[in-house]
Coordinates of C-alpha atoms in Angstrom, one line a residue:
M1 CA 224.9 10.8 211.6
R2 CA 223.0 9.8 208.6
H3 CA 219.4 11.4 210.2
L4 CA 221.1 14.5 208.9
A5 CA 220.0 13.9 205.8
L6 CA 216.3 14.1 206.6
A7 CA 216.6 17.2 208.6
S8 CA 217.8 18.9 205.7
C9 CA 214.8 18.5 202.5
L10 CA 212.7 20.1 205.7
V11 CA 215.9 22.8 205.8
A12 CA 213.6 25.5 203.9
L13 CA 210.7 24.9 206.5
P14 CA 209.9 26.8 209.4
S15 CA 210.6 24.1 212.2
F16 CA 211.1 22.9 215.4
A17 CA 213.7 22.6 217.3
A18 CA 214.0 18.5 218.0
D19 CA 216.3 16.5 220.8
P20 CA 219.3 15.1 219.3
M21 CA 218.0 10.2 218.5
P22 CA 219.6 8.9 221.8
P23 CA 221.5 6.6 221.1
A24 CA 221.3 3.0 219.9
S25 CA 220.5 0.5 222.8
V26 CA 220.2 -3.2 223.5
R27 CA 216.5 -4.3 224.6
L28 CA 216.5 -7.6 225.2
K29 CA 213.3 -9.6 226.5
V30 CA 214.0 -12.9 228.3
N31 CA 210.8 -15.6 228.5
G32 CA 209.1 -12.2 227.5
A33 CA 210.3 -10.0 229.9
V34 CA 212.0 -7.2 229.1
V35 CA 215.7 -6.8 231.0
E36 CA 217.9 -4.3 231.4
N37 CA 221.5 -3.4 229.9
G38 CA 223.4 -5.0 232.4
A39 CA 221.2 -6.7 234.3
K40 CA 221.4 -10.6 236.0
I41 CA 219.1 -12.9 234.7
P42 CA 219.0 -15.3 237.1
G43 CA 217.6 -19.4 235.4
R44 CA 217.2 -22.5 237.3
P45 CA 220.1 -25.3 236.1
G46 CA 218.3 -27.1 233.3
E47 CA 216.2 -24.0 232.3
K48 CA 215.1 -22.7 229.1
L49 CA 215.3 -19.2 229.2
S50 CA 213.8 -18.0 225.0
L51 CA 215.1 -14.5 224.6
E52 CA 214.6 -11.5 221.6
A53 CA 216.5 -9.0 221.5
K54 CA 215.8 -5.6 219.0
V55 CA 217.8 -2.6 218.9
F56 CA 215.7 0.8 220.5
G57 CA 216.6 4.7 220.4
A58 CA 218.0 5.9 216.8
R59 CA 216.0 5.5 213.8
R60 CA 213.1 3.4 216.0
A61 CA 213.4 6.6 218.7
W62 CA 212.6 9.3 216.0
C63 CA 210.1 7.2 213.9
M64 CA 208.4 6.3 217.8
E65 CA 208.6 9.8 218.7
P66 CA 208.8 12.0 215.7
A67 CA 207.7 15.0 217.7
R68 CA 211.1 15.0 219.8
Y69 CA 213.1 14.0 217.9
A70 CA 212.6 14.6 213.9
N71 CA 213.0 18.1 212.8
M72 CA 209.1 18.8 211.8
G73 CA 208.5 21.8 209.3
R74 CA 205.1 23.2 209.8
N75 CA 203.6 21.9 207.3
T76 CA 205.3 17.9 208.1
V77 CA 203.2 15.7 208.5
I78 CA 203.1 11.9 210.5
Q79 CA 201.6 10.1 208.6
T80 CA 201.6 6.9 210.5
S81 CA 204.2 5.9 213.0
G82 CA 205.7 3.3 215.6
E83 CA 208.5 0.4 216.6
D84 CA 209.1 -0.6 212.8
G85 CA 208.6 2.2 210.5
L86 CA 207.3 6.2 209.8
S87 CA 205.4 7.7 206.6
F88 CA 205.7 11.4 206.3
T89 CA 204.6 14.3 203.3
T90 CA 205.6 18.1 203.7
G91 CA 203.2 18.6 201.0
P92 CA 202.5 18.5 197.3
G93 CA 204.8 16.3 195.8
F94 CA 206.9 16.0 198.8
N95 CA 207.3 12.2 200.7
G96 CA 209.3 9.7 202.9
V97 CA 209.2 6.9 204.1
W98 CA 211.4 5.1 206.9
K99 CA 210.9 0.7 207.5
L100 CA 212.9 -1.8 209.7
Q101 CA 214.7 -3.8 206.7
S102 CA 216.1 -6.7 209.2
E103 CA 216.4 -7.4 212.6
T104 CA 219.6 -9.4 213.4
A105 CA 221.1 -10.7 217.0
A106 CA 225.2 -13.0 217.6
W107 CA 225.3 -14.3 220.6
Y108 CA 228.9 -14.5 223.0
G109 CA 230.1 -14.9 226.8
Q110 CA 230.6 -18.3 228.3
L111 CA 227.1 -20.3 226.4
G112 CA 227.6 -20.4 223.6
G113 CA 227.6 -24.3 223.9
D114 CA 223.6 -23.5 225.3
T115 CA 222.1 -20.8 223.2
V116 CA 221.3 -22.5 220.3
A117 CA 219.9 -19.4 217.8
S118 CA 218.0 -18.6 215.3
P119 CA 219.2 -18.4 211.4
K120 CA 218.9 -14.9 210.6
G121 CA 216.6 -13.7 213.2
N122 CA 217.5 -12.7 216.7
T123 CA 216.8 -14.7 218.7
A124 CA 218.0 -17.2 220.2
T125 CA 217.6 -20.2 223.5
V126 CA 219.0 -20.8 226.3
T127 CA 219.9 -23.9 228.4
V128 CA 221.2 -22.6 231.3
P129 CA 223.5 -24.7 233.1
A130 CA 223.1 -27.6 235.5
K131 CA 226.0 -26.4 238.0
P132 CA 225.0 -22.9 240.0
G133 CA 226.7 -20.0 239.0
T134 CA 227.3 -17.1 237.0
W135 CA 227.4 -16.5 233.4
S136 CA 228.0 -13.6 230.8
L137 CA 226.2 -13.5 228.3
Q138 CA 226.3 -11.0 225.5
V139 CA 224.9 -9.4 222.5
K140 CA 225.4 -7.1 219.8
A141 CA 222.7 -6.6 218.0
A142 CA 221.5 -4.6 214.5
A143 CA 218.8 -2.7 212.7
T144 CA 218.6 -2.3 209.1
W145 CA 216.1 1.0 208.2
H146 CA 215.6 1.6 204.8
Y147 CA 214.5 5.2 203.1
D148 CA 212.1 6.6 200.5
R149 CA 212.3 9.9 199.7
Y150 CA 209.6 10.8 196.5
S151 CA 210.4 14.5 195.7
Q152 CA 209.1 15.7 192.5
G153 CA 209.7 12.4 189.8
N154 CA 212.7 12.2 191.8
H155 CA 213.2 9.2 194.0
V156 CA 216.2 8.7 197.1
E157 CA 216.7 6.0 198.7
Q158 CA 218.9 5.0 201.3
V159 CA 220.2 2.5 204.0
E160 CA 220.9 2.9 207.3
K161 CA 222.1 0.0 209.9
N162 CA 221.7 0.9 213.6
E163 CA 224.1 -1.3 215.9
A164 CA 224.3 -2.1 220.0
E165 CA 225.7 -4.2 222.6
G166 CA 224.1 -5.8 225.2
N167 CA 225.5 -7.0 228.4
Y168 CA 224.3 -9.0 231.0
T169 CA 225.0 -11.8 233.9
L170 CA 223.0 -14.9 233.7
V171 CA 222.6 -16.4 237.4
V172 CA 222.4 -20.5 237.6
E173 CA 220.3 -19.9 240.8
Q174 CA 219.3 -23.7 242.6
A175 CA 216.3 -23.5 245.3
E176 CA 217.4 -24.4 248.9
G177 CA 218.6 -27.8 249.6
T178 CA 217.5 -28.5 245.8
W179 CA 219.9 -31.6 244.6
F180 CA 218.3 -31.9 240.9
S181 CA 217.3 -30.1 238.5
S182 CA 216.9 -30.3 234.9
A183 CA 214.0 -28.8 232.1
N184 CA 210.7 -30.9 233.4
I185 CA 212.0 -31.5 237.0
T186 CA 213.1 -30.1 240.8
A187 CA 214.0 -32.7 243.5
S188 CA 215.1 -30.9 247.3
G189 CA 215.1 -32.4 250.1
S190 CA 216.6 -35.5 251.0
Q191 CA 218.9 -37.3 248.4
D192 CA 219.5 -40.6 246.8
D193 CA 221.4 -41.3 243.6
D194 CA 219.6 -44.0 242.5
V195 CA 216.9 -41.9 242.1
R196 CA 218.4 -39.2 240.2
F197 CA 219.2 -41.6 237.7
R198 CA 215.7 -42.5 237.3
L199 CA 214.4 -38.7 237.3
Q200 CA 217.8 -38.4 234.9
S201 CA 215.9 -40.8 232.3
L202 CA 213.0 -39.3 233.3
Q203 CA 213.5 -36.2 231.8
Q204 CA 215.1 -38.6 228.8
R205 CA 212.0 -39.8 228.2
F206 CA 210.2 -36.6 228.0
D207 CA 212.6 -34.9 225.2
L208 CA 211.4 -38.5 222.7
I209 CA 208.3 -38.2 223.9
S210 CA 207.8 -34.4 222.5
Q211 CA 210.1 -35.0 219.8
Q212 CA 207.8 -37.6 218.4
V213 CA 205.0 -36.3 219.6
L214 CA 206.1 -33.4 216.5
D215 CA 208.1 -35.5 214.2
G216 CA 204.1 -38.0 214.1
Q217 CA 205.8 -40.9 215.7
F218 CA 202.2 -40.9 217.7
A219 CA 202.5 -45.2 218.3
L220 CA 205.7 -44.3 219.6
A221 CA 205.5 -42.0 221.6
E222 CA 202.3 -43.7 223.0
Q223 CA 204.9 -46.5 224.1
N224 CA 207.0 -43.7 225.5
V225 CA 203.6 -41.8 227.9
A226 CA 202.9 -45.6 229.1
G227 CA 206.6 -46.2 230.3
L228 CA 206.7 -43.1 232.0
G229 CA 204.0 -44.2 233.8
E230 CA 206.0 -46.9 234.7
T231 CA 209.4 -45.0 235.7
L232 CA 207.0 -43.2 238.2
G233 CA 205.6 -45.9 239.9
T234 CA 209.7 -46.9 240.5
I235 CA 210.3 -43.6 241.5
K236 CA 208.0 -44.0 244.1
N237 CA 208.5 -47.9 245.3
R238 CA 211.9 -46.6 245.5
L239 CA 211.5 -42.9 247.3
E240 CA 208.9 -45.7 249.8
Q241 CA 211.5 -48.0 250.4
L242 CA 213.9 -45.1 251.4
K243 CA 211.0 -43.6 253.9
K244 CA 210.8 -47.3 255.6
E245 CA 215.4 -47.7 255.7
K246 CA 215.6 -44.2 256.4
P247 CA 213.5 -42.1 258.8
G248 CA 213.2 -38.6 258.4
F249 CA 214.1 -39.1 254.7
A250 CA 212.2 -36.5 252.7
C251 CA 212.4 -35.7 249.0
T252 CA 210.1 -33.4 248.0
I253 CA 210.4 -33.5 243.9
T254 CA 208.2 -31.5 240.9
F255 CA 207.2 -31.8 237.7
I256 CA 206.9 -28.4 235.0
G257 CA 205.3 -29.1 232.1
S258 CA 204.0 -31.5 230.0
P259 CA 205.7 -33.6 227.2
V260 CA 203.7 -33.2 224.8
D261 CA 203.3 -28.4 225.6
K262 CA 204.8 -28.6 221.6
G263 CA 202.5 -30.4 220.2
M264 CA 199.8 -29.0 222.4
K265 CA 200.5 -24.9 221.2
R266 CA 201.3 -26.6 217.3
I267 CA 197.4 -27.1 217.3
A268 CA 197.0 -24.6 218.7
A269 CA 198.0 -22.4 216.0
L270 CA 196.4 -25.4 213.8
K271 CA 192.9 -24.1 215.0
T272 CA 193.8 -20.9 215.3
L273 CA 194.8 -21.5 211.0
A274 CA 191.9 -23.2 210.4
E275 CA 189.9 -19.7 211.9
Q276 CA 191.0 -17.9 210.0
W277 CA 191.4 -19.6 206.9
K278 CA 187.2 -18.8 206.6
R279 CA 187.3 -15.3 207.7
M280 CA 190.4 -14.9 204.8
H281 CA 187.6 -16.4 202.1
L282 CA 184.9 -13.8 202.8
L283 CA 187.7 -11.5 202.6
V284 CA 189.7 -12.1 199.5
S285 CA 186.1 -13.0 197.5
G286 CA 184.5 -9.1 199.5
N287 CA 187.7 -7.1 198.5
G288 CA 187.8 -9.1 194.5
Q289 CA 184.0 -8.4 194.2
D290 CA 184.3 -4.8 195.7
I291 CA 187.5 -4.2 192.5
N292 CA 185.7 -5.7 190.9
K293 CA 182.1 -3.1 190.5
M294 CA 185.0 0.0 190.7
L295 CA 187.2 -0.9 187.9
L296 CA 183.0 -1.4 186.1
N297 CA 182.7 1.5 186.8
T298 CA 184.4 4.1 183.7
Q299 CA 183.8 7.3 186.6
M300 CA 185.0 5.6 189.8
V301 CA 187.5 8.4 190.6
F302 CA 190.0 6.2 193.2
S303 CA 191.2 7.7 196.7
N304 CA 192.5 6.5 199.5
N305 CA 189.7 5.8 201.7
I306 CA 189.0 3.7 198.7
L307 CA 192.1 2.1 199.2
K308 CA 192.1 1.6 202.0
S309 CA 188.5 -0.4 202.1
V310 CA 190.1 -3.1 200.1
V311 CA 193.4 -3.5 201.3
K312 CA 193.4 -3.1 205.0
N313 CA 190.9 -4.9 205.9
Y314 CA 193.0 -7.7 204.4
L315 CA 195.8 -7.1 206.1
D316 CA 194.9 -6.5 209.4
W317 CA 193.9 -9.8 209.4
G318 CA 197.1 -11.2 208.8
S319 CA 198.2 -9.4 212.4
G320 CA 196.1 -12.5 213.9
I321 CA 198.0 -15.5 211.4
P322 CA 200.0 -18.0 213.6
G323 CA 204.1 -17.0 213.4
V324 CA 206.2 -19.2 211.7
G325 CA 207.7 -20.9 214.4
D326 CA 204.3 -21.4 216.5
F327 CA 204.2 -24.9 214.4
F328 CA 207.1 -26.1 215.6
G329 CA 207.6 -27.6 212.9
S330 CA 206.0 -27.9 209.5
V331 CA 203.4 -25.5 208.4
P332 CA 200.1 -27.4 206.1
V333 CA 200.5 -24.1 203.8
N334 CA 202.5 -21.6 202.5
L335 CA 202.5 -18.5 204.7
Q336 CA 204.7 -16.4 201.8
A337 CA 202.4 -16.5 199.8
L338 CA 199.1 -14.9 202.1
L339 CA 201.3 -11.7 200.2
I340 CA 199.6 -9.1 198.7
P341 CA 202.0 -8.7 195.8
A342 CA 205.2 -6.3 196.1
N343 CA 204.0 -4.0 193.2
V344 CA 200.6 -2.6 194.6
M345 CA 201.7 -2.9 198.0
D346 CA 204.7 0.1 196.8
W347 CA 202.3 1.6 195.4
Y348 CA 199.4 0.9 198.1
G349 CA 201.4 2.8 200.2
N350 CA 203.1 5.6 198.0
A351 CA 199.4 6.2 197.0
E352 CA 198.9 7.0 201.1
E353 CA 202.2 9.2 201.3
D354 CA 201.0 11.3 198.1
A355 CA 198.1 11.0 196.8
S356 CA 198.7 12.4 193.6
I357 CA 199.8 8.9 192.4
L358 CA 196.0 8.0 191.9
K359 CA 195.5 11.2 189.8
N360 CA 197.5 8.3 187.1
Q361 CA 193.9 6.7 186.2
A362 CA 195.9 3.7 183.8
L363 CA 198.2 3.1 186.8
A364 CA 195.2 2.5 189.4
I365 CA 193.2 0.1 187.1
K366 CA 196.4 -1.7 186.0
R367 CA 196.9 -1.9 190.3
M368 CA 193.4 -2.5 191.4
S369 CA 193.7 -5.7 188.1
E370 CA 196.6 -7.2 189.4
L371 CA 195.2 -6.7 193.4
R372 CA 191.8 -8.4 192.2
D373 CA 193.8 -10.8 190.3
F374 CA 195.9 -11.9 194.0
Y375 CA 192.0 -11.8 195.4
Q376 CA 191.0 -14.0 193.3
Q377 CA 193.5 -16.4 193.3
R378 CA 193.5 -16.8 196.9
A379 CA 189.9 -17.4 196.9
A380 CA 190.4 -20.3 194.8
Q381 CA 192.7 -22.2 196.7
F382 CA 191.0 -21.1 199.5
V383 CA 189.1 -24.8 198.8
E384 CA 192.5 -26.8 198.7
E385 CA 194.6 -24.7 200.9
S386 CA 191.7 -25.6 203.9
R387 CA 192.2 -28.9 202.7
K388 CA 195.1 -28.9 204.0
I389 CA 195.1 -27.1 207.3
H390 CA 192.4 -29.7 208.4
A391 CA 194.2 -32.9 207.2
D392 CA 196.9 -31.9 209.8
L393 CA 194.6 -30.9 212.1
D394 CA 192.8 -34.8 211.8
K395 CA 196.2 -36.4 211.5
N396 CA 197.8 -34.5 214.7
K397 CA 194.9 -35.8 216.8
P398 CA 196.2 -38.1 219.1
I399 CA 198.5 -36.0 220.5
T400 CA 195.7 -34.0 222.6
A401 CA 194.6 -37.4 224.3
L402 CA 198.3 -38.1 225.1
D403 CA 199.0 -34.6 226.7
A404 CA 195.8 -35.6 228.4
K405 CA 197.0 -38.7 230.2
A406 CA 200.2 -37.7 230.3
R407 CA 199.4 -34.9 232.4
G408 CA 197.8 -37.6 234.1
L409 CA 199.6 -39.8 234.9
L410 CA 202.2 -36.1 236.2
S411 CA 199.8 -34.8 237.8
G412 CA 197.9 -38.0 240.2
S413 CA 202.0 -39.7 240.1
G414 CA 201.3 -40.3 243.9
F415 CA 204.1 -38.8 245.3
A416 CA 205.6 -35.3 243.3
K417 CA 204.4 -31.6 242.9
W418 CA 202.9 -30.9 239.0
R419 CA 202.4 -27.3 237.4
P420 CA 201.5 -27.0 233.8

């Protein structure tokens, strides 16, 4: 296997025996919970399940547990290790870096028409079929890794792809007595075709409101939230009529969530973005000033600690930024613009692995100047970007009132249970 390439680099050094890398396998998350290969996944008719598939074992295991799986010589020093990569040195002039390049998944089985997959990623959403029973779900996942090896002025690159398959069974369960189930509604007990029709219409209105809110059509969403109240009223009247006409008639209806849930999550992401932007402005302004002082000091000797002082705080800050998927629509700023230039990051990463790189004073000054320019550009764009974020927040202010009204109607229907 390709991991032997690394072993060959260390063969001249006294080494400790390593366990063979475990075979690649799929780790599937369903609504955030890990399920084992071959597992049965319970689902409620109409429920939406969020899926994420990753390849574990193979190179990822090697990166996560190098002490167990890598043939490490006595001079080997692990710099960083984790799910997404590993870096190490084996003495002056040699260092290696493994990085996760991409992770994808393809979904197969009997749920093709009910599965919406991310086009280039490893996630998908499944709408549980309305018909109770069992359904096969298969995923083929791939993780692509990139290896950089630097030794005595030479640079060697390698790409490795780990693939694995997982097979699961979706078990569509219908709670005893449940005769209606959709993404946001369940009904059990005594049945009635008229009530069923009204609940179907109610779910359609849920979906319509959700999309209108995300599309910024707040006037139409408000009309449909009002219509939600009217529909609830007709269902309540129908249930009261049935109780009079049919002694013993008992129907339990439960509402799950609000039609404005996605809109509220978008607002939460925008608020987080606004707060993070304030922190970013302080960071980039401070880092830019610090680098400027370094460049003015002609006696400055660059070191890894100096680099970290003006890089790591920014990288740590970036980990708290919401992802594109958290906005359920457009993002008011270009998140790609937050990335430190690739040539600076490559130099920074290489210098962490081989401190001798910093002895090239001319290159260090060039890269630090580029980093300073990047921070200054970030600071210069802060006002306009912050304006866009707050403008989006202001534009979406009606969502909060819509959500409160919808939740109030659902929780106060007088005939149904409600849970977030």
